[in-house]
Amino acid sequence: MTCPPITITFLGTGTSSGVPMIGCECEVCTSTDKKDNRLRSSILVQSARTTLVVDTGPDFRYQMLRQKVKHLDAVLFTHPHKDHLAGLDDIRAYNFFTKAPIDIYADSLTEEAVRRDFYYAFTDTKYPGIPELNMHTITLEPFVVGDIPVTPILVWHLKMPVMGFRFGHFTYITDANRIDEAEKDKIRGSEVLVVNALRKQKHISHFTLGEAVDLAGELGVPEAYFTHISHQLGLHAAIEAELPDHIHLAWDGLELSFK
Ligand SMILES: [Zn+2]
Ligand SMILES: [Zn+2]
């Protein structure tokens, strides 16, 4: 199945604390450049028929309001960390308007966390107004959401398996510091790779800026954008100027279109 034309919108490009971080007065957290304000990482993927989000972090409600997303078909989860999961309860607004459950796609690890953290959505006696979720357990088998084909890509976040996703010519990887050789083949041929680049200093579970640049080079993608960025990385404009021409920092609100 071929991917229809899709548009990607970055809803958030920040690490778990967001940028600015509460209480921080560093030059990035106090910057007046809008591109230095980063909500928790998430993207919107839209075709003419289908709208989905990857992850529902703590900023999910505000991201949907800011982007004026009136209709949502599905949520795909990368992994169960709170900065990717915490906002799921606000899916209720879409249940209210469509009077139908929302399709959730998660691997077994994330499904377990969703069922634990949002237990009240899975009890037999449901009180009115709780989120209505239609859980789909995913593996590494490709699947289809509406008219958008999705290829899961297994990446490693220290020891936690995380799902990256390829949609046609676009690949999105948000929390990783290692990718097995066989999975790299699923990324090759993408027109655009999005991958996490936390900061310049080594980190236990995230690619650094240098590691992300190297990965983009190794995979031979024509264009790469970095996300899940910490205030420790530095000012958007300063880091962007250091990067090769085909590699960029993503920012909140950035849109990419694929034919
Ligand atoms: Zn994260
Ligand atoms: Zn994480």
PDB file of C-alpha atoms and ligand atoms in Angstrom:
ATOM      1  CA  MET A   1       0.000   0.000   0.000  1.00  0.00           C
ATOM      2  CA  THR A   2       1.461   3.366  -0.983  1.00  0.00           C
ATOM      3  CA  CYS A   3       1.303   6.349   1.315  1.00  0.00           C
ATOM      4  CA  PRO A   4      -1.035   9.172   0.200  1.00  0.00           C
ATOM      5  CA  PRO A   5       0.251  12.774   0.344  1.00  0.00           C
ATOM      6  CA  ILE A   6       0.788  13.647   4.019  1.00  0.00           C
ATOM      7  CA  THR A   7       1.663  16.707   6.074  1.00  0.00           C
ATOM      8  CA  ILE A   8       3.681  16.480   9.287  1.00  0.00           C
ATOM      9  CA  THR A   9       3.372  19.203  11.940  1.00  0.00           C
ATOM     10  CA  PHE A  10       5.732  19.316  14.901  1.00  0.00           C
ATOM     11  CA  LEU A  11       3.502  19.820  17.967  1.00  0.00           C
ATOM     12  CA  GLY A  12       6.443  19.759  20.361  1.00  0.00           C
ATOM     13  CA  THR A  13      10.214  19.378  20.003  1.00  0.00           C
ATOM     14  CA  GLY A  14      11.382  19.553  23.627  1.00  0.00           C
ATOM     15  CA  THR A  15      12.795  17.002  26.026  1.00  0.00           C
ATOM     16  CA  SER A  16      10.891  15.729  29.085  1.00  0.00           C
ATOM     17  CA  SER A  17      11.079  19.016  31.034  1.00  0.00           C
ATOM     18  CA  GLY A  18      10.074  21.161  28.059  1.00  0.00           C
ATOM     19  CA  VAL A  19      11.903  24.395  27.211  1.00  0.00           C
ATOM     20  CA  PRO A  20      11.847  26.691  29.158  1.00  0.00           C
ATOM     21  CA  MET A  21      12.298  24.406  32.134  1.00  0.00           C
ATOM     22  CA  ILE A  22      10.457  25.464  35.297  1.00  0.00           C
ATOM     23  CA  GLY A  23      12.629  27.766  37.389  1.00  0.00           C
ATOM     24  CA  CYS A  24      15.528  27.944  34.911  1.00  0.00           C
ATOM     25  CA  GLU A  25      17.048  31.288  33.967  1.00  0.00           C
ATOM     26  CA  CYS A  26      19.624  30.129  31.418  1.00  0.00           C
ATOM     27  CA  GLU A  27      19.938  31.980  28.101  1.00  0.00           C
ATOM     28  CA  VAL A  28      17.850  29.342  26.274  1.00  0.00           C
ATOM     29  CA  CYS A  29      15.036  29.284  28.838  1.00  0.00           C
ATOM     30  CA  THR A  30      14.864  33.105  28.835  1.00  0.00           C
ATOM     31  CA  SER A  31      15.309  33.475  25.047  1.00  0.00           C
ATOM     32  CA  THR A  32      12.778  35.629  23.196  1.00  0.00           C
ATOM     33  CA  ASP A  33      13.187  33.531  20.014  1.00  0.00           C
ATOM     34  CA  LYS A  34       9.956  31.520  19.634  1.00  0.00           C
ATOM     35  CA  LYS A  35      11.998  28.601  18.295  1.00  0.00           C
ATOM     36  CA  ASP A  36      13.583  28.259  21.753  1.00  0.00           C
ATOM     37  CA  ASN A  37      10.169  27.434  23.256  1.00  0.00           C
ATOM     38  CA  ARG A  38       9.628  23.696  22.995  1.00  0.00           C
ATOM     39  CA  LEU A  39       6.649  21.722  24.283  1.00  0.00           C
ATOM     40  CA  ARG A  40       7.088  17.997  24.898  1.00  0.00           C
ATOM     41  CA  SER A  41       7.809  15.981  21.721  1.00  0.00           C
ATOM     42  CA  SER A  42       4.910  14.962  19.484  1.00  0.00           C
ATOM     43  CA  ILE A  43       3.913  15.205  15.821  1.00  0.00           C
ATOM     44  CA  LEU A  44       0.650  15.449  13.923  1.00  0.00           C
ATOM     45  CA  VAL A  45       0.421  13.344  10.745  1.00  0.00           C
ATOM     46  CA  GLN A  46      -2.370  14.199   8.294  1.00  0.00           C
ATOM     47  CA  SER A  47      -3.585  12.919   4.962  1.00  0.00           C
ATOM     48  CA  ALA A  48      -6.723  14.208   3.228  1.00  0.00           C
ATOM     49  CA  ARG A  49      -8.714  11.531   5.101  1.00  0.00           C
ATOM     50  CA  THR A  50      -6.793  10.667   8.269  1.00  0.00           C
ATOM     51  CA  THR A  51      -5.377  12.606  11.235  1.00  0.00           C
ATOM     52  CA  LEU A  52      -3.187  10.973  13.851  1.00  0.00           C
ATOM     53  CA  VAL A  53      -0.751  12.069  16.541  1.00  0.00           C
ATOM     54  CA  VAL A  54       2.397  10.315  17.671  1.00  0.00           C
ATOM     55  CA  ASP A  55       2.385  10.439  21.520  1.00  0.00           C
ATOM     56  CA  THR A  56       0.202  12.423  23.912  1.00  0.00           C
ATOM     57  CA  GLY A  57       2.599  14.095  26.346  1.00  0.00           C
ATOM     58  CA  PRO A  58       1.662  16.475  29.180  1.00  0.00           C
ATOM     59  CA  ASP A  59       1.187  19.299  26.633  1.00  0.00           C
ATOM     60  CA  PHE A  60      -1.292  17.358  24.460  1.00  0.00           C
ATOM     61  CA  ARG A  61      -4.324  19.518  25.286  1.00  0.00           C
ATOM     62  CA  TYR A  62      -2.546  22.784  24.584  1.00  0.00           C
ATOM     63  CA  GLN A  63      -0.951  21.354  21.417  1.00  0.00           C
ATOM     64  CA  MET A  64      -4.381  20.418  20.030  1.00  0.00           C
ATOM     65  CA  LEU A  65      -5.729  23.886  20.887  1.00  0.00           C
ATOM     66  CA  ARG A  66      -2.674  25.696  19.498  1.00  0.00           C
ATOM     67  CA  GLN A  67      -2.819  23.747  16.236  1.00  0.00           C
ATOM     68  CA  LYS A  68      -6.637  23.891  16.117  1.00  0.00           C
ATOM     69  CA  VAL A  69      -6.978  20.129  15.588  1.00  0.00           C
ATOM     70  CA  LYS A  70     -10.732  19.599  15.446  1.00  0.00           C
ATOM     71  CA  HIS A  71     -10.709  15.934  14.512  1.00  0.00           C
ATOM     72  CA  LEU A  72      -8.433  13.080  15.539  1.00  0.00           C
ATOM     73  CA  ASP A  73      -8.582   9.471  14.351  1.00  0.00           C
ATOM     74  CA  ALA A  74      -5.776   7.804  16.259  1.00  0.00           C
ATOM     75  CA  VAL A  75      -2.818   7.974  18.639  1.00  0.00           C
ATOM     76  CA  LEU A  76       0.416   6.048  18.037  1.00  0.00           C
ATOM     77  CA  PHE A  77       2.706   5.636  21.026  1.00  0.00           C
ATOM     78  CA  THR A  78       6.500   5.426  20.893  1.00  0.00           C
ATOM     79  CA  HIS A  79       7.080   4.291  24.506  1.00  0.00           C
ATOM     80  CA  PRO A  80       5.562   4.616  27.984  1.00  0.00           C
ATOM     81  CA  HIS A  81       7.620   7.476  29.465  1.00  0.00           C
ATOM     82  CA  LYS A  82       5.404  10.152  31.021  1.00  0.00           C
ATOM     83  CA  ASP A  83       6.561  12.923  28.674  1.00  0.00           C
ATOM     84  CA  HIS A  84       4.981  10.876  25.837  1.00  0.00           C
ATOM     85  CA  LEU A  85       1.900   9.552  27.637  1.00  0.00           C
ATOM     86  CA  ALA A  86       0.663  11.888  30.372  1.00  0.00           C
ATOM     87  CA  GLY A  87      -1.864  13.866  28.296  1.00  0.00           C
ATOM     88  CA  LEU A  88      -3.945  10.939  27.045  1.00  0.00           C
ATOM     89  CA  ASP A  89      -6.916  11.735  29.320  1.00  0.00           C
ATOM     90  CA  ASP A  90      -7.663  14.845  27.223  1.00  0.00           C
ATOM     91  CA  ILE A  91      -8.602  12.601  24.299  1.00  0.00           C
ATOM     92  CA  ARG A  92     -12.097  12.821  25.889  1.00  0.00           C
ATOM     93  CA  ALA A  93     -12.847  15.955  23.885  1.00  0.00           C
ATOM     94  CA  TYR A  94     -12.663  13.959  20.643  1.00  0.00           C
ATOM     95  CA  ASN A  95     -14.795  11.156  22.111  1.00  0.00           C
ATOM     96  CA  PHE A  96     -17.377  13.774  23.012  1.00  0.00           C
ATOM     97  CA  PHE A  97     -17.684  15.161  19.490  1.00  0.00           C
ATOM     98  CA  THR A  98     -17.482  11.879  17.552  1.00  0.00           C
ATOM     99  CA  LYS A  99     -19.339   9.756  20.138  1.00  0.00           C
ATOM    100  CA  ALA A 100     -16.848   6.993  19.339  1.00  0.00           C
ATOM    101  CA  PRO A 101     -13.708   5.573  20.932  1.00  0.00           C
ATOM    102  CA  ILE A 102     -10.335   6.718  19.664  1.00  0.00           C
ATOM    103  CA  ASP A 103      -7.927   4.177  18.182  1.00  0.00           C
ATOM    104  CA  ILE A 104      -4.739   3.759  20.216  1.00  0.00           C
ATOM    105  CA  TYR A 105      -1.717   1.912  18.804  1.00  0.00           C
ATOM    106  CA  ALA A 106       0.882   0.747  21.335  1.00  0.00           C
ATOM    107  CA  ASP A 107       3.358  -2.091  21.749  1.00  0.00           C
ATOM    108  CA  SER A 108       2.789  -4.438  24.705  1.00  0.00           C
ATOM    109  CA  LEU A 109       5.106  -2.465  27.017  1.00  0.00           C
ATOM    110  CA  THR A 110       3.276   0.819  26.392  1.00  0.00           C
ATOM    111  CA  GLU A 111      -0.135  -0.875  26.435  1.00  0.00           C
ATOM    112  CA  GLU A 112       0.621  -2.132  29.944  1.00  0.00           C
ATOM    113  CA  ALA A 113       1.465   1.415  31.078  1.00  0.00           C
ATOM    114  CA  VAL A 114      -1.667   2.879  29.439  1.00  0.00           C
ATOM    115  CA  ARG A 115      -3.849   0.261  31.149  1.00  0.00           C
ATOM    116  CA  ARG A 116      -2.137   0.973  34.508  1.00  0.00           C
ATOM    117  CA  ASP A 117      -1.977   4.793  34.365  1.00  0.00           C
ATOM    118  CA  PHE A 118      -5.454   5.217  32.864  1.00  0.00           C
ATOM    119  CA  TYR A 119      -7.030   2.202  34.630  1.00  0.00           C
ATOM    120  CA  TYR A 120     -10.381   4.001  34.932  1.00  0.00           C
ATOM    121  CA  ALA A 121     -10.786   3.884  31.143  1.00  0.00           C
ATOM    122  CA  PHE A 122     -10.616   0.080  31.182  1.00  0.00           C
ATOM    123  CA  THR A 123     -12.963  -0.860  34.058  1.00  0.00           C
ATOM    124  CA  ASP A 124     -16.226  -2.693  33.414  1.00  0.00           C
ATOM    125  CA  THR A 125     -18.388  -0.070  35.095  1.00  0.00           C
ATOM    126  CA  LYS A 126     -17.412   3.142  33.356  1.00  0.00           C
ATOM    127  CA  TYR A 127     -18.731   6.434  34.634  1.00  0.00           C
ATOM    128  CA  PRO A 128     -19.646   8.987  31.978  1.00  0.00           C
ATOM    129  CA  GLY A 129     -16.982  11.329  30.644  1.00  0.00           C
ATOM    130  CA  ILE A 130     -13.941   9.067  30.877  1.00  0.00           C
ATOM    131  CA  PRO A 131     -11.678   8.547  27.855  1.00  0.00           C
ATOM    132  CA  GLU A 132     -12.944   5.909  25.428  1.00  0.00           C
ATOM    133  CA  LEU A 133     -10.012   4.043  23.948  1.00  0.00           C
ATOM    134  CA  ASN A 134      -9.875   1.295  21.360  1.00  0.00           C
ATOM    135  CA  MET A 135      -6.532  -0.416  22.032  1.00  0.00           C
ATOM    136  CA  HIS A 136      -4.570  -1.980  19.173  1.00  0.00           C
ATOM    137  CA  THR A 137      -1.469  -3.899  20.240  1.00  0.00           C
ATOM    138  CA  ILE A 138       1.281  -3.438  17.685  1.00  0.00           C
ATOM    139  CA  THR A 139       4.430  -5.421  16.980  1.00  0.00           C
ATOM    140  CA  LEU A 140       7.015  -4.770  14.281  1.00  0.00           C
ATOM    141  CA  GLU A 141       4.428  -5.747  11.633  1.00  0.00           C
ATOM    142  CA  PRO A 142       3.401  -2.831   9.379  1.00  0.00           C
ATOM    143  CA  PHE A 143      -0.163  -1.599   9.926  1.00  0.00           C
ATOM    144  CA  VAL A 144      -2.541   0.948   8.437  1.00  0.00           C
ATOM    145  CA  VAL A 145      -4.330   3.860  10.152  1.00  0.00           C
ATOM    146  CA  GLY A 146      -7.179   5.113   7.927  1.00  0.00           C
ATOM    147  CA  ASP A 147      -5.368   5.524   4.618  1.00  0.00           C
ATOM    148  CA  ILE A 148      -1.861   5.958   6.095  1.00  0.00           C
ATOM    149  CA  PRO A 149       0.442   2.905   6.063  1.00  0.00           C
ATOM    150  CA  VAL A 150       2.821   2.736   9.043  1.00  0.00           C
ATOM    151  CA  THR A 151       6.051   0.762   9.401  1.00  0.00           C
ATOM    152  CA  PRO A 152       7.224   0.392  13.022  1.00  0.00           C
ATOM    153  CA  ILE A 153      10.985   0.604  13.595  1.00  0.00           C
ATOM    154  CA  LEU A 154      12.521  -0.809  16.781  1.00  0.00           C
ATOM    155  CA  VAL A 155      15.043   1.535  18.417  1.00  0.00           C
ATOM    156  CA  TRP A 156      16.685   1.400  21.862  1.00  0.00           C
ATOM    157  CA  HIS A 157      16.347   3.979  24.663  1.00  0.00           C
ATOM    158  CA  LEU A 158      19.098   2.577  26.890  1.00  0.00           C
ATOM    159  CA  LYS A 159      17.437  -0.827  27.553  1.00  0.00           C
ATOM    160  CA  MET A 160      13.855   0.146  26.702  1.00  0.00           C
ATOM    161  CA  PRO A 161      12.485  -0.823  23.283  1.00  0.00           C
ATOM    162  CA  VAL A 162      10.934   2.238  21.609  1.00  0.00           C
ATOM    163  CA  MET A 163       8.855   2.393  18.437  1.00  0.00           C
ATOM    164  CA  GLY A 164      10.007   4.668  15.648  1.00  0.00           C
ATOM    165  CA  PHE A 165       7.553   5.039  12.770  1.00  0.00           C
ATOM    166  CA  ARG A 166       7.971   5.371   9.022  1.00  0.00           C
ATOM    167  CA  PHE A 167       5.142   6.989   7.043  1.00  0.00           C
ATOM    168  CA  GLY A 168       5.980   6.784   3.333  1.00  0.00           C
ATOM    169  CA  HIS A 169       9.108   8.887   2.802  1.00  0.00           C
ATOM    170  CA  PHE A 170       9.137  10.228   6.367  1.00  0.00           C
ATOM    171  CA  THR A 171      10.683   8.547   9.434  1.00  0.00           C
ATOM    172  CA  TYR A 172      10.142   9.730  13.023  1.00  0.00           C
ATOM    173  CA  ILE A 173      12.322   8.557  15.916  1.00  0.00           C
ATOM    174  CA  THR A 174      11.995  10.396  19.186  1.00  0.00           C
ATOM    175  CA  ASP A 175      13.752   8.616  22.073  1.00  0.00           C
ATOM    176  CA  ALA A 176      16.773   6.499  21.185  1.00  0.00           C
ATOM    177  CA  ASN A 177      20.466   6.128  21.645  1.00  0.00           C
ATOM    178  CA  ARG A 178      20.983   2.956  19.601  1.00  0.00           C
ATOM    179  CA  ILE A 179      19.481   1.315  16.484  1.00  0.00           C
ATOM    180  CA  ASP A 180      20.164  -2.270  15.391  1.00  0.00           C
ATOM    181  CA  GLU A 181      21.621  -2.705  11.899  1.00  0.00           C
ATOM    182  CA  ALA A 182      18.576  -4.585  10.550  1.00  0.00           C
ATOM    183  CA  GLU A 183      16.218  -1.800  11.654  1.00  0.00           C
ATOM    184  CA  LYS A 184      18.411   0.844   9.989  1.00  0.00           C
ATOM    185  CA  ASP A 185      17.432  -0.697   6.639  1.00  0.00           C
ATOM    186  CA  LYS A 186      13.825   0.351   7.286  1.00  0.00           C
ATOM    187  CA  ILE A 187      14.962   3.989   7.543  1.00  0.00           C
ATOM    188  CA  ARG A 188      17.165   4.018   4.441  1.00  0.00           C
ATOM    189  CA  GLY A 189      15.428   5.602   1.452  1.00  0.00           C
ATOM    190  CA  SER A 190      13.491   8.095   3.590  1.00  0.00           C
ATOM    191  CA  GLU A 191      13.427  11.642   2.222  1.00  0.00           C
ATOM    192  CA  VAL A 192      13.363  13.052   5.735  1.00  0.00           C
ATOM    193  CA  LEU A 193      14.523  11.503   9.006  1.00  0.00           C
ATOM    194  CA  VAL A 194      13.530  12.999  12.334  1.00  0.00           C
ATOM    195  CA  VAL A 195      15.639  11.802  15.229  1.00  0.00           C
ATOM    196  CA  ASN A 196      16.251  12.891  18.805  1.00  0.00           C
ATOM    197  CA  ALA A 197      19.298  15.032  19.657  1.00  0.00           C
ATOM    198  CA  LEU A 198      19.195  15.975  23.335  1.00  0.00           C
ATOM    199  CA  ARG A 199      22.354  18.056  23.858  1.00  0.00           C
ATOM    200  CA  LYS A 200      26.065  18.007  23.042  1.00  0.00           C
ATOM    201  CA  GLN A 201      27.204  16.132  26.161  1.00  0.00           C
ATOM    202  CA  LYS A 202      26.913  12.337  26.313  1.00  0.00           C
ATOM    203  CA  HIS A 203      23.636  10.995  27.733  1.00  0.00           C
ATOM    204  CA  ILE A 204      22.711   7.534  28.944  1.00  0.00           C
ATOM    205  CA  SER A 205      19.586   7.073  26.788  1.00  0.00           C
ATOM    206  CA  HIS A 206      19.495   9.796  24.108  1.00  0.00           C
ATOM    207  CA  PHE A 207      21.575  10.520  21.015  1.00  0.00           C
ATOM    208  CA  THR A 208      23.771  13.590  21.358  1.00  0.00           C
ATOM    209  CA  LEU A 209      23.872  16.243  18.636  1.00  0.00           C
ATOM    210  CA  GLY A 210      27.049  14.692  17.219  1.00  0.00           C
ATOM    211  CA  GLU A 211      25.633  11.163  17.296  1.00  0.00           C
ATOM    212  CA  ALA A 212      22.467  12.328  15.524  1.00  0.00           C
ATOM    213  CA  VAL A 213      24.509  14.065  12.791  1.00  0.00           C
ATOM    214  CA  ASP A 214      26.565  10.876  12.351  1.00  0.00           C
ATOM    215  CA  LEU A 215      23.425   8.736  12.128  1.00  0.00           C
ATOM    216  CA  ALA A 216      21.894  10.963   9.441  1.00  0.00           C
ATOM    217  CA  GLY A 217      25.146  10.685   7.490  1.00  0.00           C
ATOM    218  CA  GLU A 218      25.386   6.923   7.907  1.00  0.00           C
ATOM    219  CA  LEU A 219      21.804   6.408   6.709  1.00  0.00           C
ATOM    220  CA  GLY A 220      22.315   8.741   3.737  1.00  0.00           C
ATOM    221  CA  VAL A 221      19.045  10.618   4.200  1.00  0.00           C
ATOM    222  CA  PRO A 222      18.824  13.794   2.076  1.00  0.00           C
ATOM    223  CA  GLU A 223      17.342  15.798   4.947  1.00  0.00           C
ATOM    224  CA  ALA A 224      17.215  15.401   8.736  1.00  0.00           C
ATOM    225  CA  TYR A 225      15.504  17.301  11.549  1.00  0.00           C
ATOM    226  CA  PHE A 226      16.331  16.909  15.230  1.00  0.00           C
ATOM    227  CA  THR A 227      13.800  16.848  18.069  1.00  0.00           C
ATOM    228  CA  HIS A 228      13.471  16.061  21.826  1.00  0.00           C
ATOM    229  CA  ILE A 229      15.843  18.957  22.501  1.00  0.00           C
ATOM    230  CA  SER A 230      17.084  20.051  25.934  1.00  0.00           C
ATOM    231  CA  HIS A 231      17.741  23.643  27.015  1.00  0.00           C
ATOM    232  CA  GLN A 232      21.294  22.352  27.473  1.00  0.00           C
ATOM    233  CA  LEU A 233      21.746  22.089  23.694  1.00  0.00           C
ATOM    234  CA  GLY A 234      21.994  25.872  23.285  1.00  0.00           C
ATOM    235  CA  LEU A 235      20.119  28.568  21.386  1.00  0.00           C
ATOM    236  CA  HIS A 236      18.216  27.361  18.313  1.00  0.00           C
ATOM    237  CA  ALA A 237      19.796  29.950  16.000  1.00  0.00           C
ATOM    238  CA  ALA A 238      23.341  29.250  17.232  1.00  0.00           C
ATOM    239  CA  ILE A 239      23.083  25.464  16.868  1.00  0.00           C
ATOM    240  CA  GLU A 240      21.283  25.693  13.497  1.00  0.00           C
ATOM    241  CA  ALA A 241      24.224  27.749  12.186  1.00  0.00           C
ATOM    242  CA  GLU A 242      26.667  24.992  13.226  1.00  0.00           C
ATOM    243  CA  LEU A 243      24.817  22.223  11.349  1.00  0.00           C
ATOM    244  CA  PRO A 244      25.391  21.061   7.751  1.00  0.00           C
ATOM    245  CA  ASP A 245      22.943  22.532   5.188  1.00  0.00           C
ATOM    246  CA  HIS A 246      20.735  19.424   5.003  1.00  0.00           C
ATOM    247  CA  ILE A 247      20.409  19.013   8.791  1.00  0.00           C
ATOM    248  CA  HIS A 248      18.211  21.227  10.961  1.00  0.00           C
ATOM    249  CA  LEU A 249      16.773  21.560  14.412  1.00  0.00           C
ATOM    250  CA  ALA A 250      13.003  21.111  14.311  1.00  0.00           C
ATOM    251  CA  TRP A 251      10.836  23.712  16.058  1.00  0.00           C
ATOM    252  CA  ASP A 252       7.273  23.781  17.347  1.00  0.00           C
ATOM    253  CA  GLY A 253       4.884  24.511  14.463  1.00  0.00           C
ATOM    254  CA  LEU A 254       7.232  23.386  11.681  1.00  0.00           C
ATOM    255  CA  GLU A 255       5.340  21.682   8.827  1.00  0.00           C
ATOM    256  CA  LEU A 256       6.735  19.241   6.260  1.00  0.00           C
ATOM    257  CA  SER A 257       4.752  18.000   3.264  1.00  0.00           C
ATOM    258  CA  PHE A 258       5.245  14.767   1.323  1.00  0.00           C
ATOM    259  CA  LYS A 259       3.702  13.985  -2.059  1.00  0.00           C
TER     260      LYS A 259
HETATM  261 ZN    ZN B   1      11.005  11.511  25.927  1.00  0.00          ZN
HETATM  262 ZN    ZN B   2      11.817   8.461  26.924  1.00  0.00          ZN
END
